[in-house]
Every structure is written in structure tokens, then in C-alpha cells.
PDB file of C-alpha atoms in Angstrom:
ATOM      1  CA  MET A  18     -20.163   8.702  10.075  1.00  0.00           C
ATOM      2  CA  ARG A  19     -17.478   6.034   9.814  1.00  0.00           C
ATOM      3  CA  LEU A  20     -14.197   6.129   7.773  1.00  0.00           C
ATOM      4  CA  GLY A  21     -12.571   3.100   6.553  1.00  0.00           C
ATOM      5  CA  ILE A  22      -8.699   3.216   6.231  1.00  0.00           C
ATOM      6  CA  LEU A  23      -6.324   0.871   4.727  1.00  0.00           C
ATOM      7  CA  SER A  24      -2.677   0.736   3.438  1.00  0.00           C
ATOM      8  CA  ASP A  25       0.122  -1.175   1.996  1.00  0.00           C
ATOM      9  CA  ALA A  26      -1.601  -3.506  -0.404  1.00  0.00           C
ATOM     10  CA  HIS A  27       1.695  -3.988  -2.346  1.00  0.00           C
ATOM     11  CA  GLY A  28       0.195  -5.539  -5.580  1.00  0.00           C
ATOM     12  CA  ASN A  29      -2.124  -7.972  -3.504  1.00  0.00           C
ATOM     13  CA  VAL A  30      -5.125  -7.025  -5.391  1.00  0.00           C
ATOM     14  CA  GLU A  31      -7.322  -9.981  -4.029  1.00  0.00           C
ATOM     15  CA  ALA A  32      -6.447  -9.066  -0.475  1.00  0.00           C
ATOM     16  CA  PHE A  33      -7.184  -5.473  -1.270  1.00  0.00           C
ATOM     17  CA  GLU A  34     -10.559  -6.144  -2.648  1.00  0.00           C
ATOM     18  CA  LEU A  35     -11.423  -8.240   0.507  1.00  0.00           C
ATOM     19  CA  ALA A  36     -10.284  -5.400   2.620  1.00  0.00           C
ATOM     20  CA  LEU A  37     -12.585  -3.101   0.763  1.00  0.00           C
ATOM     21  CA  GLN A  38     -15.480  -5.469   1.331  1.00  0.00           C
ATOM     22  CA  ILE A  39     -14.786  -5.780   4.967  1.00  0.00           C
ATOM     23  CA  LEU A  40     -14.706  -1.916   5.448  1.00  0.00           C
ATOM     24  CA  THR A  41     -17.977  -1.776   3.669  1.00  0.00           C
ATOM     25  CA  ASP A  42     -19.545  -4.490   5.761  1.00  0.00           C
ATOM     26  CA  ALA A  43     -18.366  -2.581   8.843  1.00  0.00           C
ATOM     27  CA  GLY A  44     -20.212   0.496   7.620  1.00  0.00           C
ATOM     28  CA  ALA A  45     -17.635   2.740   6.268  1.00  0.00           C
ATOM     29  CA  ASP A  46     -19.121   5.914   4.505  1.00  0.00           C
ATOM     30  CA  GLU A  47     -15.763   6.917   3.135  1.00  0.00           C
ATOM     31  CA  ILE A  48     -12.712   5.082   2.504  1.00  0.00           C
ATOM     32  CA  TYR A  49      -9.005   6.225   2.442  1.00  0.00           C
ATOM     33  CA  PHE A  50      -5.867   4.586   1.179  1.00  0.00           C
ATOM     34  CA  LEU A  51      -2.611   5.351   2.750  1.00  0.00           C
ATOM     35  CA  GLY A  52      -0.219   4.227  -0.076  1.00  0.00           C
ATOM     36  CA  ASP A  53       1.996   1.596  -1.434  1.00  0.00           C
ATOM     37  CA  ALA A  54      -0.552   0.160  -3.994  1.00  0.00           C
ATOM     38  CA  VAL A  55       2.671  -1.260  -5.487  1.00  0.00           C
ATOM     39  CA  GLY A  56       6.014  -3.029  -4.671  1.00  0.00           C
ATOM     40  CA  TYR A  57       7.099  -6.567  -4.337  1.00  0.00           C
ATOM     41  CA  ILE A  58       4.406  -8.039  -6.097  1.00  0.00           C
ATOM     42  CA  PRO A  59       4.389  -6.876  -9.829  1.00  0.00           C
ATOM     43  CA  ASP A  60       0.576  -6.438 -10.296  1.00  0.00           C
ATOM     44  CA  LYS A  61      -1.067  -3.097 -11.053  1.00  0.00           C
ATOM     45  CA  GLY A  62      -4.545  -4.310 -10.134  1.00  0.00           C
ATOM     46  CA  VAL A  63      -4.766  -2.316  -7.002  1.00  0.00           C
ATOM     47  CA  VAL A  64      -3.938   0.969  -8.950  1.00  0.00           C
ATOM     48  CA  SER A  65      -6.586  -0.004 -11.379  1.00  0.00           C
ATOM     49  CA  ALA A  66      -9.103  -0.646  -8.564  1.00  0.00           C
ATOM     50  CA  LEU A  67      -8.362   2.512  -6.735  1.00  0.00           C
ATOM     51  CA  MET A  68      -8.748   4.473  -9.989  1.00  0.00           C
ATOM     52  CA  GLY A  69     -12.168   2.989 -10.526  1.00  0.00           C
ATOM     53  CA  ARG A  70     -13.545   3.890  -7.087  1.00  0.00           C
ATOM     54  CA  SER A  71     -13.991   7.027  -5.050  1.00  0.00           C
ATOM     55  CA  ILE A  72     -11.161   6.318  -2.607  1.00  0.00           C
ATOM     56  CA  ARG A  73      -8.851   9.160  -1.596  1.00  0.00           C
ATOM     57  CA  SER A  74      -5.170   8.273  -1.386  1.00  0.00           C
ATOM     58  CA  VAL A  75      -1.888   9.404  -0.368  1.00  0.00           C
ATOM     59  CA  ARG A  76       1.399   8.588  -1.820  1.00  0.00           C
ATOM     60  CA  GLY A  77       3.485   5.786  -0.214  1.00  0.00           C
ATOM     61  CA  ASN A  78       7.328   5.220  -0.494  1.00  0.00           C
ATOM     62  CA  HIS A  79       7.013   2.461  -3.062  1.00  0.00           C
ATOM     63  CA  ASP A  80       4.530   4.513  -5.236  1.00  0.00           C
ATOM     64  CA  ASP A  81       6.893   7.321  -5.298  1.00  0.00           C
ATOM     65  CA  MET A  82       9.892   5.164  -6.072  1.00  0.00           C
ATOM     66  CA  LEU A  83       7.964   3.491  -8.879  1.00  0.00           C
ATOM     67  CA  LEU A  84       7.145   6.878 -10.478  1.00  0.00           C
ATOM     68  CA  ARG A  85      10.783   8.171 -10.149  1.00  0.00           C
ATOM     69  CA  GLN A  86      12.095   4.713 -11.161  1.00  0.00           C
ATOM     70  CA  SER A  87      14.812   5.296  -8.466  1.00  0.00           C
ATOM     71  CA  ALA A  88      15.378   1.622  -7.434  1.00  0.00           C
ATOM     72  CA  ASN A  89      18.806   0.468  -8.419  1.00  0.00           C
ATOM     73  CA  ASP A  90      19.049  -3.037 -10.209  1.00  0.00           C
ATOM     74  CA  ALA A  91      19.490  -5.108  -7.086  1.00  0.00           C
ATOM     75  CA  LYS A  92      16.505  -3.378  -5.243  1.00  0.00           C
ATOM     76  CA  ASP A  93      14.329  -3.676  -8.158  1.00  0.00           C
ATOM     77  CA  LEU A  94      14.792  -7.526  -8.225  1.00  0.00           C
ATOM     78  CA  VAL A  95      12.817  -7.415  -4.865  1.00  0.00           C
ATOM     79  CA  TYR A  96      10.609  -4.328  -5.401  1.00  0.00           C
ATOM     80  CA  ARG A  97       9.771  -5.148  -9.174  1.00  0.00           C
ATOM     81  CA  HIS A  98       8.910  -1.543  -9.814  1.00  0.00           C
ATOM     82  CA  ARG A  99       9.916  -1.513 -13.521  1.00  0.00           C
ATOM     83  CA  GLU A 100       7.803  -4.397 -14.294  1.00  0.00           C
ATOM     84  CA  THR A 101       4.782  -2.947 -12.681  1.00  0.00           C
ATOM     85  CA  PHE A 102       5.490   0.578 -14.140  1.00  0.00           C
ATOM     86  CA  ALA A 103       5.432  -0.808 -17.666  1.00  0.00           C
ATOM     87  CA  ALA A 104       2.215  -2.611 -17.068  1.00  0.00           C
ATOM     88  CA  LEU A 105       0.596   0.777 -16.053  1.00  0.00           C
ATOM     89  CA  SER A 106      -1.280   2.702 -18.615  1.00  0.00           C
ATOM     90  CA  HIS A 107      -0.527   6.487 -18.972  1.00  0.00           C
ATOM     91  CA  ASP A 108      -3.643   7.460 -17.185  1.00  0.00           C
ATOM     92  CA  GLU A 109      -2.745   5.122 -14.281  1.00  0.00           C
ATOM     93  CA  ARG A 110       0.644   6.783 -14.031  1.00  0.00           C
ATOM     94  CA  GLU A 111      -0.879  10.231 -14.000  1.00  0.00           C
ATOM     95  CA  PHE A 112      -3.413   9.044 -11.480  1.00  0.00           C
ATOM     96  CA  ILE A 113      -0.573   7.908  -8.999  1.00  0.00           C
ATOM     97  CA  SER A 114       1.277  11.108  -9.584  1.00  0.00           C
ATOM     98  CA  GLY A 115      -1.539  13.133  -8.333  1.00  0.00           C
ATOM     99  CA  TRP A 116      -1.623  11.474  -4.940  1.00  0.00           C
ATOM    100  CA  PRO A 117      -0.506  13.968  -2.268  1.00  0.00           C
ATOM    101  CA  SER A 118       2.332  12.976   0.473  1.00  0.00           C
ATOM    102  CA  GLN A 119      -0.271  13.881   3.022  1.00  0.00           C
ATOM    103  CA  LEU A 120      -4.056  14.661   3.377  1.00  0.00           C
ATOM    104  CA  ARG A 121      -5.623  16.815   6.172  1.00  0.00           C
ATOM    105  CA  LEU A 122      -9.351  16.986   7.036  1.00  0.00           C
ATOM    106  CA  ASN A 123     -10.731  19.686   9.228  1.00  0.00           C
ATOM    107  CA  GLY A 124     -14.355  19.333  10.514  1.00  0.00           C
ATOM    108  CA  GLU A 125     -16.569  19.472  13.521  1.00  0.00           C
ATOM    109  CA  HIS A 126     -15.072  16.403  14.923  1.00  0.00           C
ATOM    110  CA  GLY A 127     -11.394  17.756  14.789  1.00  0.00           C
ATOM    111  CA  THR A 128      -8.661  17.649  12.428  1.00  0.00           C
ATOM    112  CA  MET A 129      -7.346  14.265  10.823  1.00  0.00           C
ATOM    113  CA  LEU A 130      -3.988  13.753   9.285  1.00  0.00           C
ATOM    114  CA  PHE A 131      -3.549  10.889   6.628  1.00  0.00           C
ATOM    115  CA  VAL A 132       0.040  10.018   5.872  1.00  0.00           C
ATOM    116  CA  HIS A 133       1.886   6.831   4.680  1.00  0.00           C
ATOM    117  CA  GLY A 134       4.885   7.136   6.952  1.00  0.00           C
ATOM    118  CA  SER A 135       4.790   9.636   9.762  1.00  0.00           C
ATOM    119  CA  PRO A 136       3.745  13.230  10.444  1.00  0.00           C
ATOM    120  CA  LYS A 137       7.510  14.152  10.282  1.00  0.00           C
ATOM    121  CA  ASP A 138       8.360  12.127   7.193  1.00  0.00           C
ATOM    122  CA  PRO A 139       5.079  11.365   5.445  1.00  0.00           C
ATOM    123  CA  LEU A 140       6.687   9.108   2.794  1.00  0.00           C
ATOM    124  CA  ALA A 141       9.119   7.126   4.822  1.00  0.00           C
ATOM    125  CA  GLY A 142       8.855   7.666   8.538  1.00  0.00           C
ATOM    126  CA  TYR A 143       8.388   4.639  10.642  1.00  0.00           C
ATOM    127  CA  VAL A 144       6.157   4.496  13.702  1.00  0.00           C
ATOM    128  CA  TYR A 145       5.657   1.001  15.268  1.00  0.00           C
ATOM    129  CA  PRO A 146       3.544  -0.115  18.159  1.00  0.00           C
ATOM    130  CA  ASP A 147       6.372   0.493  20.615  1.00  0.00           C
ATOM    131  CA  SER A 148       7.892   3.702  18.973  1.00  0.00           C
ATOM    132  CA  SER A 149       7.923   6.848  21.250  1.00  0.00           C
ATOM    133  CA  LEU A 150       5.279   9.196  20.377  1.00  0.00           C
ATOM    134  CA  ALA A 151       6.813  12.028  22.344  1.00  0.00           C
ATOM    135  CA  ASP A 152       8.384  13.727  19.370  1.00  0.00           C
ATOM    136  CA  LEU A 153       4.906  13.730  17.585  1.00  0.00           C
ATOM    137  CA  SER A 154       3.065  15.722  20.445  1.00  0.00           C
ATOM    138  CA  ALA A 155       3.329  18.811  18.492  1.00  0.00           C
ATOM    139  CA  VAL A 156       1.548  17.541  15.356  1.00  0.00           C
ATOM    140  CA  SER A 157      -1.139  19.948  14.481  1.00  0.00           C
ATOM    141  CA  ALA A 158      -3.867  17.198  14.139  1.00  0.00           C
ATOM    142  CA  ASP A 159      -6.271  15.534  16.603  1.00  0.00           C
ATOM    143  CA  VAL A 160      -5.995  12.128  14.961  1.00  0.00           C
ATOM    144  CA  VAL A 161      -3.173  10.712  12.710  1.00  0.00           C
ATOM    145  CA  PHE A 162      -3.476   7.714  10.435  1.00  0.00           C
ATOM    146  CA  MET A 163      -0.422   6.012   9.259  1.00  0.00           C
ATOM    147  CA  GLY A 164       0.821   2.828   7.566  1.00  0.00           C
ATOM    148  CA  HIS A 165       4.297   1.915   6.180  1.00  0.00           C
ATOM    149  CA  THR A 166       5.304  -0.323   9.058  1.00  0.00           C
ATOM    150  CA  HIS A 167       2.839  -3.145   8.412  1.00  0.00           C
ATOM    151  CA  HIS A 168       2.306  -3.252  12.066  1.00  0.00           C
ATOM    152  CA  PRO A 169      -1.035  -1.954  13.271  1.00  0.00           C
ATOM    153  CA  PHE A 170      -1.875  -0.133  16.515  1.00  0.00           C
ATOM    154  CA  VAL A 171      -4.156   2.368  18.045  1.00  0.00           C
ATOM    155  CA  ARG A 172      -2.554   4.694  20.817  1.00  0.00           C
ATOM    156  CA  GLU A 173      -3.257   7.869  22.624  1.00  0.00           C
ATOM    157  CA  HIS A 174      -0.727  10.271  23.483  1.00  0.00           C
ATOM    158  CA  GLY A 175      -0.885  13.918  24.566  1.00  0.00           C
ATOM    159  CA  GLY A 176      -4.653  14.154  23.766  1.00  0.00           C
ATOM    160  CA  LYS A 177      -4.115  12.864  20.276  1.00  0.00           C
ATOM    161  CA  LEU A 178      -5.052   9.570  18.718  1.00  0.00           C
ATOM    162  CA  PHE A 179      -2.355   7.899  16.617  1.00  0.00           C
ATOM    163  CA  VAL A 180      -3.283   4.866  14.461  1.00  0.00           C
ATOM    164  CA  ASN A 181      -1.230   2.608  12.373  1.00  0.00           C
ATOM    165  CA  VAL A 182      -3.571   0.806  10.111  1.00  0.00           C
ATOM    166  CA  GLY A 183      -1.222  -1.902   9.253  1.00  0.00           C
ATOM    167  CA  SER A 184      -1.122  -3.775   5.929  1.00  0.00           C
ATOM    168  CA  CYS A 185      -4.033  -5.138   3.881  1.00  0.00           C
ATOM    169  CA  GLY A 186      -1.910  -7.064   1.668  1.00  0.00           C
ATOM    170  CA  LEU A 187       1.486  -7.997   3.058  1.00  0.00           C
ATOM    171  CA  PRO A 188       1.390  -8.192   6.912  1.00  0.00           C
ATOM    172  CA  ARG A 189       4.522  -8.539   8.934  1.00  0.00           C
ATOM    173  CA  GLY A 190       5.258  -9.627  12.555  1.00  0.00           C
ATOM    174  CA  ASP A 191       3.597 -12.406  14.680  1.00  0.00           C
ATOM    175  CA  ASP A 192      -0.057 -11.739  13.297  1.00  0.00           C
ATOM    176  CA  LEU A 193       0.163 -12.475   9.570  1.00  0.00           C
ATOM    177  CA  ARG A 194      -3.504 -11.576   8.698  1.00  0.00           C
ATOM    178  CA  GLY A 195      -4.402  -8.514   6.713  1.00  0.00           C
ATOM    179  CA  ALA A 196      -5.582  -5.348   8.773  1.00  0.00           C
ATOM    180  CA  VAL A 197      -7.844  -2.366   8.059  1.00  0.00           C
ATOM    181  CA  CYS A 198      -9.212   0.312  10.427  1.00  0.00           C
ATOM    182  CA  ILE A 199     -12.750   1.675  11.057  1.00  0.00           C
ATOM    183  CA  TYR A 200     -12.709   5.058  12.503  1.00  0.00           C
ATOM    184  CA  ASP A 201     -16.135   6.463  14.273  1.00  0.00           C
ATOM    185  CA  LEU A 202     -15.925  10.332  13.953  1.00  0.00           C
ATOM    186  CA  ARG A 203     -18.601  10.794  16.725  1.00  0.00           C
ATOM    187  CA  GLU A 204     -16.908   8.350  19.136  1.00  0.00           C
ATOM    188  CA  ARG A 205     -13.564   9.310  18.153  1.00  0.00           C
ATOM    189  CA  SER A 206     -12.630   5.806  18.391  1.00  0.00           C
ATOM    190  CA  ALA A 207     -10.562   3.644  16.045  1.00  0.00           C
ATOM    191  CA  THR A 208     -10.908  -0.219  15.517  1.00  0.00           C
ATOM    192  CA  ILE A 209      -8.434  -2.490  13.771  1.00  0.00           C
ATOM    193  CA  ILE A 210     -10.016  -5.414  11.931  1.00  0.00           C
ATOM    194  CA  ARG A 211      -7.916  -8.439  11.172  1.00  0.00           C
ATOM    195  CA  PHE A 212      -8.688 -10.860   8.371  1.00  0.00           C
ATOM    196  CA  ASP A 213      -7.344 -14.085   6.831  1.00  0.00           C
ATOM    197  CA  ILE A 214      -5.587 -13.550   3.522  1.00  0.00           C
ATOM    198  CA  SER A 215      -3.875 -16.859   3.398  1.00  0.00           C
ATOM    199  CA  GLY A 216      -5.764 -18.032   0.318  1.00  0.00           C
ATOM    200  CA  CYS A 217      -4.811 -14.750  -1.468  1.00  0.00           C
ATOM    201  CA  CYS A 218      -1.204 -15.354  -0.605  1.00  0.00           C
ATOM    202  CA  ARG A 219      -1.191 -18.797  -1.913  1.00  0.00           C
ATOM    203  CA  ARG A 220      -2.486 -17.663  -5.158  1.00  0.00           C
ATOM    204  CA  ILE A 221      -0.106 -15.016  -5.569  1.00  0.00           C
ATOM    205  CA  LEU A 222       2.742 -17.666  -5.122  1.00  0.00           C
ATOM    206  CA  SER A 223       1.095 -19.736  -7.791  1.00  0.00           C
ATOM    207  CA  ARG A 224       1.133 -16.831 -10.267  1.00  0.00           C
ATOM    208  CA  HIS A 225       4.267 -14.935  -9.678  1.00  0.00           C
ATOM    209  CA  SER A 226       7.894 -15.958  -9.236  1.00  0.00           C
ATOM    210  CA  LEU A 227       9.145 -13.406  -6.504  1.00  0.00           C
ATOM    211  CA  SER A 228      12.376 -12.595  -4.449  1.00  0.00           C
ATOM    212  CA  PRO A 229      13.343 -15.209  -1.967  1.00  0.00           C
ATOM    213  CA  THR A 230      12.343 -12.706   0.922  1.00  0.00           C
ATOM    214  CA  VAL A 231       9.056 -11.831  -0.519  1.00  0.00           C
ATOM    215  CA  THR A 232       8.259 -15.607  -1.251  1.00  0.00           C
ATOM    216  CA  SER A 233       9.281 -16.383   2.380  1.00  0.00           C
ATOM    217  CA  LEU A 234       6.840 -13.977   3.777  1.00  0.00           C
ATOM    218  CA  LEU A 235       4.029 -14.954   1.542  1.00  0.00           C
ATOM    219  CA  GLU A 236       4.597 -18.447   2.433  1.00  0.00           C
ATOM    220  CA  ARG A 237       4.296 -17.665   6.079  1.00  0.00           C
ATOM    221  CA  CYS A 238       1.108 -15.638   5.383  1.00  0.00           C
ATOM    222  CA  SER A 239      -0.163 -18.652   3.311  1.00  0.00           C
ATOM    223  CA  ASN A 240       0.260 -21.067   6.256  1.00  0.00           C
ATOM    224  CA  TYR A 241      -0.816 -18.582   9.050  1.00  0.00           C
ATOM    225  CA  GLU A 242      -3.628 -20.019  11.288  1.00  0.00           C
ATOM    226  CA  VAL A 243      -5.253 -18.189  14.063  1.00  0.00           C
ATOM    227  CA  ARG A 244      -5.080 -20.071  17.344  1.00  0.00           C
ATOM    228  CA  ASN A 245      -7.617 -19.988  19.997  1.00  0.00           C
ATOM    229  CA  ASP A 246      -5.347 -17.932  22.452  1.00  0.00           C
ATOM    230  CA  ARG A 247      -4.789 -15.392  19.731  1.00  0.00           C
ATOM    231  CA  GLU A 248      -7.149 -12.225  19.669  1.00  0.00           C
ATOM    232  CA  ALA A 249      -9.615 -12.593  16.906  1.00  0.00           C
TER     233      ALA A 249
END
């Protein structure tokens, strides 16, 4: 049994669809989405795609802000929540509102916790590759899957496995490829898969006028090339 986990599409529907295909090709039997279908790129396509598939999802901070319309004018120039909210149908808004802030699965292979942020702050907690995991030792799960930071990692601590699946649509850091995770329940092993989204990002830039910070990131993603000395 293999699970496919992805997160943080942020309106990049083409990269999201590519990520789903990669997970399917890697043998995923079930797929889970860890939130932030929206934000930064004003496209509702990821929400529509999730609604049309059997993908269990948890709510991200951008999904939550969009539903509550909580971003002020200055932030919304970057987040573009209002534009995206207006494009969503009533059923699509109801669909997002039904996403829980966390999902817990118990089975013969242990307990798995799915959150967008962190076990302590499911919507907005940040857990980076170099974050201390000491304060998460008491979490009542054998495996924790997270997103939000856009920086993937797989780490063990205190007999538990912590996995940040990264971002499938808007990566950050030194490696500007999309990221997804395959988790093998029998082996209790998580593998991060990186994939090229440069073409997807170039096409977004051709379709949308975005904030300078988002444009700059997408331009860097568009021009990103994997060198021979980088891990594939």
C-alpha cells in the first residue's frame, strides 16, 4: 500500500496535475492533499480538480483566509484571494469549507497525522528542514505529514517519522522544482520526488499579472535548471 501526498499548489493547476500524474506513476493507491489550493495565483483550477477526484484534503492557511476573506487590501494584492473567491462556485466554496484542519488515520501500520502547518498549529505552524523536533516528540502519531514551508524533508525523531512534502506548485529555497511524497506503509518509508515545473511557471507568467514578489519567484522557477552536482 502506497500513499501519495502533495501540498501547496497555490493555483498552479498545471503543476498540480503533473504532480498527480507523478504520484500515480509512482504507484500511489490513495492521494492526500495538505492544503493551500489557492493563494498568490488567482486560479480556481486546483479546487475544481480536487473536487472532481477522490483526494482527501486538509485546509491550509490560504484556504482558510480565502473563506473568511480576512486578508487586508495590501495583503490581497499579493494573495489574490478575493479574485479567486469570486471565481469559485457555491459548491466549490462549500467543498473547501468542509476540509478539516487535520486528518488522523489509525491502522495496522500505525497512526498517521496529516496537517498543513504543524501538529501544534495545524493551519499556520512552520516546520523547516532544520527546525528542532524536540517539542513535537509528544505528538500522538507515528508519522506526521506537513506542508506550508515549501521546503521538503524526511526526518526521524523520538521513534516518529516527520515528513514535509514541500510544494507541488510554488517551491522555495535552492531547489526550485515541485515536490511530492510517496509513503510506503509496509516499509514505513517516505520518499520525496522532485520534478520540473519550469514550463508550468512560464505559462502562468504569460497568463497572469502578479505581485512583484510572486512574479520574481515564478521567474526563478521558470529559469531553474538541475545541475549535474544536484541530487536528481
